[in-house]
XYZ file of C-alpha atoms in Angstrom:
212
model
C 0.292 0.256 -0.022
C 1.086 3.472 -0.884
C -0.728 4.665 2.118
C 1.821 5.052 5.191
C 1.676 2.801 8.357
C 2.075 4.506 11.675
C 1.451 8.129 10.453
C -1.651 10.412 11.252
C -3.405 10.801 8.070
C -6.235 13.412 7.922
C -7.625 14.013 4.394
C -8.580 12.017 1.336
C -6.358 12.116 -1.410
C -8.543 11.116 -4.167
C -10.592 14.589 -5.382
C -14.138 14.850 -5.436
C -15.105 12.500 -2.799
C -15.968 12.480 0.910
C -15.459 9.677 3.539
C -18.245 9.456 6.285
C -16.721 7.513 9.312
C -18.324 6.254 12.373
C -16.785 5.280 15.685
C -17.897 3.297 18.794
C -20.098 0.839 17.655
C -21.375 -1.752 16.747
C -24.502 -0.686 18.856
C -28.452 -1.028 18.436
C -28.332 1.536 16.280
C -26.187 0.122 13.620
C -28.899 -1.835 11.392
C -31.132 0.944 11.315
C -28.267 3.777 10.174
C -27.416 1.053 7.423
C -31.068 0.839 6.493
C -30.873 4.798 5.587
C -27.566 4.816 3.924
C -28.375 1.518 1.677
C -31.795 3.577 0.673
C -29.723 6.550 -0.156
C -26.966 4.796 -1.430
C -24.087 5.990 0.902
C -21.074 4.276 1.884
C -19.150 4.416 5.430
C -16.434 3.148 7.441
C -17.073 1.956 10.713
C -14.422 2.188 13.251
C -15.580 -0.549 15.916
C -14.535 -1.899 19.219
C -14.803 -4.968 20.706
C -16.141 -4.198 24.279
C -17.424 -0.348 24.400
C -21.127 0.195 24.697
C -22.045 -3.322 23.394
C -19.831 -6.654 22.771
C -18.666 -7.268 19.323
C -20.092 -10.727 19.127
C -23.489 -9.596 19.461
C -23.278 -7.920 16.167
C -21.581 -10.698 13.837
C -24.337 -10.386 11.078
C -24.234 -6.598 11.507
C -20.545 -6.578 10.662
C -21.178 -9.085 7.961
C -23.837 -6.703 6.535
C -21.241 -3.743 6.455
C -18.894 -5.584 4.339
C -21.720 -7.052 1.996
C -22.852 -3.956 1.515
C -19.413 -2.241 0.636
C -18.725 -0.640 3.728
C -15.121 -0.584 5.310
C -14.717 -2.049 9.023
C -11.868 -0.550 10.838
C -10.245 -0.946 14.280
C -11.021 1.730 17.113
C -9.594 -0.478 19.769
C -10.700 -3.290 22.077
C -12.187 -1.630 24.741
C -11.602 2.272 23.827
C -8.774 3.187 26.005
C -6.071 6.219 25.054
C -3.513 4.899 23.415
C -1.055 7.932 24.405
C -1.581 6.522 28.058
C -0.422 3.105 27.258
C 3.045 1.044 26.730
C 3.518 -0.359 23.361
C 2.516 -3.677 24.773
C -0.575 -2.371 25.632
C -1.221 -0.804 22.496
C -0.749 -3.899 20.814
C -2.721 -6.028 23.364
C -5.643 -3.199 22.367
C -5.346 -3.748 18.588
C -4.819 -7.545 18.760
C -7.695 -8.542 20.819
C -9.920 -6.877 18.060
C -7.925 -8.255 15.333
C -8.660 -11.799 17.200
C -12.648 -11.060 17.450
C -12.704 -10.047 13.633
C -10.764 -12.801 12.308
C -13.374 -15.009 14.163
C -16.157 -13.085 12.646
C -15.054 -12.129 9.176
C -12.045 -14.231 8.680
C -9.686 -11.162 8.220
C -8.552 -7.759 9.864
C -8.267 -4.312 8.900
C -5.376 -2.221 8.405
C -6.944 0.976 8.932
C -7.964 2.158 12.709
C -9.094 5.839 14.477
C -7.549 6.086 17.884
C -10.167 6.699 20.775
C -9.975 10.233 21.826
C -7.947 10.555 18.677
C -5.205 10.321 21.016
C -1.577 8.977 19.952
C 1.958 9.474 21.018
C 5.436 8.648 19.604
C 5.248 5.117 21.595
C 1.296 4.415 20.445
C 2.616 5.343 16.518
C 5.552 3.159 16.320
C 3.589 -0.058 18.002
C 0.862 0.710 15.237
C 3.602 1.019 12.457
C 4.778 -2.297 13.536
C 1.325 -4.008 13.420
C 0.925 -2.227 9.755
C -1.900 0.158 10.899
C -2.919 3.297 8.634
C -3.602 5.781 11.453
C -6.926 7.595 10.566
C -7.671 10.916 12.379
C -9.704 12.525 9.760
C -10.217 16.799 9.210
C -14.179 17.026 9.435
C -14.862 16.120 13.285
C -18.679 16.888 14.024
C -17.902 16.356 18.031
C -21.531 14.976 18.169
C -20.546 13.142 21.344
C -20.027 16.816 22.969
C -23.679 18.050 21.596
C -26.187 15.311 22.651
C -28.832 17.322 23.067
C -31.899 18.848 20.988
C -30.123 22.215 20.614
C -26.675 20.661 20.882
C -27.156 18.707 18.027
C -27.526 21.872 15.793
C -23.987 22.586 16.734
C -22.796 19.237 15.240
C -24.884 19.754 12.137
C -23.171 23.353 11.673
C -19.682 21.901 11.953
C -20.453 19.342 9.366
C -21.994 21.920 6.806
C -18.999 24.212 7.836
C -16.571 21.176 7.279
C -17.796 20.374 3.683
C -17.858 23.932 2.699
C -13.972 24.046 3.707
C -13.703 21.231 1.308
C -12.789 18.393 4.151
C -13.195 14.751 3.483
C -12.677 12.351 6.380
C -15.504 12.687 8.808
C -16.045 11.560 12.344
C -19.135 11.244 13.957
C -20.425 8.382 16.604
C -22.895 5.787 15.901
C -24.018 5.061 19.394
C -24.889 8.389 20.463
C -28.875 9.146 20.668
C -29.043 12.219 18.653
C -26.834 11.146 15.959
C -28.998 8.516 15.382
C -32.241 10.344 15.707
C -31.172 13.677 13.863
C -27.603 13.786 12.555
C -27.643 10.883 10.427
C -30.643 11.760 8.348
C -29.274 15.349 8.015
C -25.763 14.280 6.869
C -27.584 11.883 4.432
C -29.809 14.609 3.111
C -27.008 17.076 3.061
C -25.008 14.673 1.049
C -27.819 14.104 -1.184
C -28.342 17.983 -1.726
C -24.902 18.662 -2.851
C -24.038 15.884 -5.006
C -21.394 14.193 -3.147
C -20.069 11.115 -3.714
C -19.662 8.744 -0.522
C -16.501 6.408 -0.535
C -14.588 4.054 2.230
C -11.791 5.729 4.002
C -9.530 2.996 2.015
C -11.198 4.355 -1.279
C -10.722 7.902 -0.612
C -6.910 7.093 0.134
C -6.651 5.018 -3.453
C -5.965 2.206 -1.491
C -7.099 -1.604 -2.665
C -6.057 -3.029 0.241
C -8.132 -2.246 3.447
C -7.793 -5.627 5.196
């Protein structure tokens, strides 16, 4: 892959596309979000945990459906620890536990990850490089987890449209948040459709044919 390992990546290299990404699942909202995306013809990348709000083994069929729909699955670590606070071995354990689960469920594991809290340091980046992970930070953060209320989600919506106006391309939102599921997802879909934007996976937007 021409995409570097162990370096923080912020933006797409393929022009004219955006790459929506959703962290912290899988969760009870995943299937409903997939239904809406399928109806709208929108692709996304799902940076998932093994044991965060839900347990990954309760969502085998959801993960298989994501792949069947042409979405990408990436790692968000096993248990959503702040990698910048861990030793190299601690970072690797968080990654390898999820790899093992995804091999059991899918038969393979991703080369792509997004760090919890977008937090890494030199030790974590070196460990991720040794494990051959592309470290996705993104450049359009809806900060939706901070704005989980009827009035607050309006701020996340504005961050989304402002980011698109600025030409930003790799998006972060959180699929397990109630107001994201209830309001922000539909707003994102409607905005993408109204603007005629093409959605792709993060790997596709980096012109990489080997996400796994």
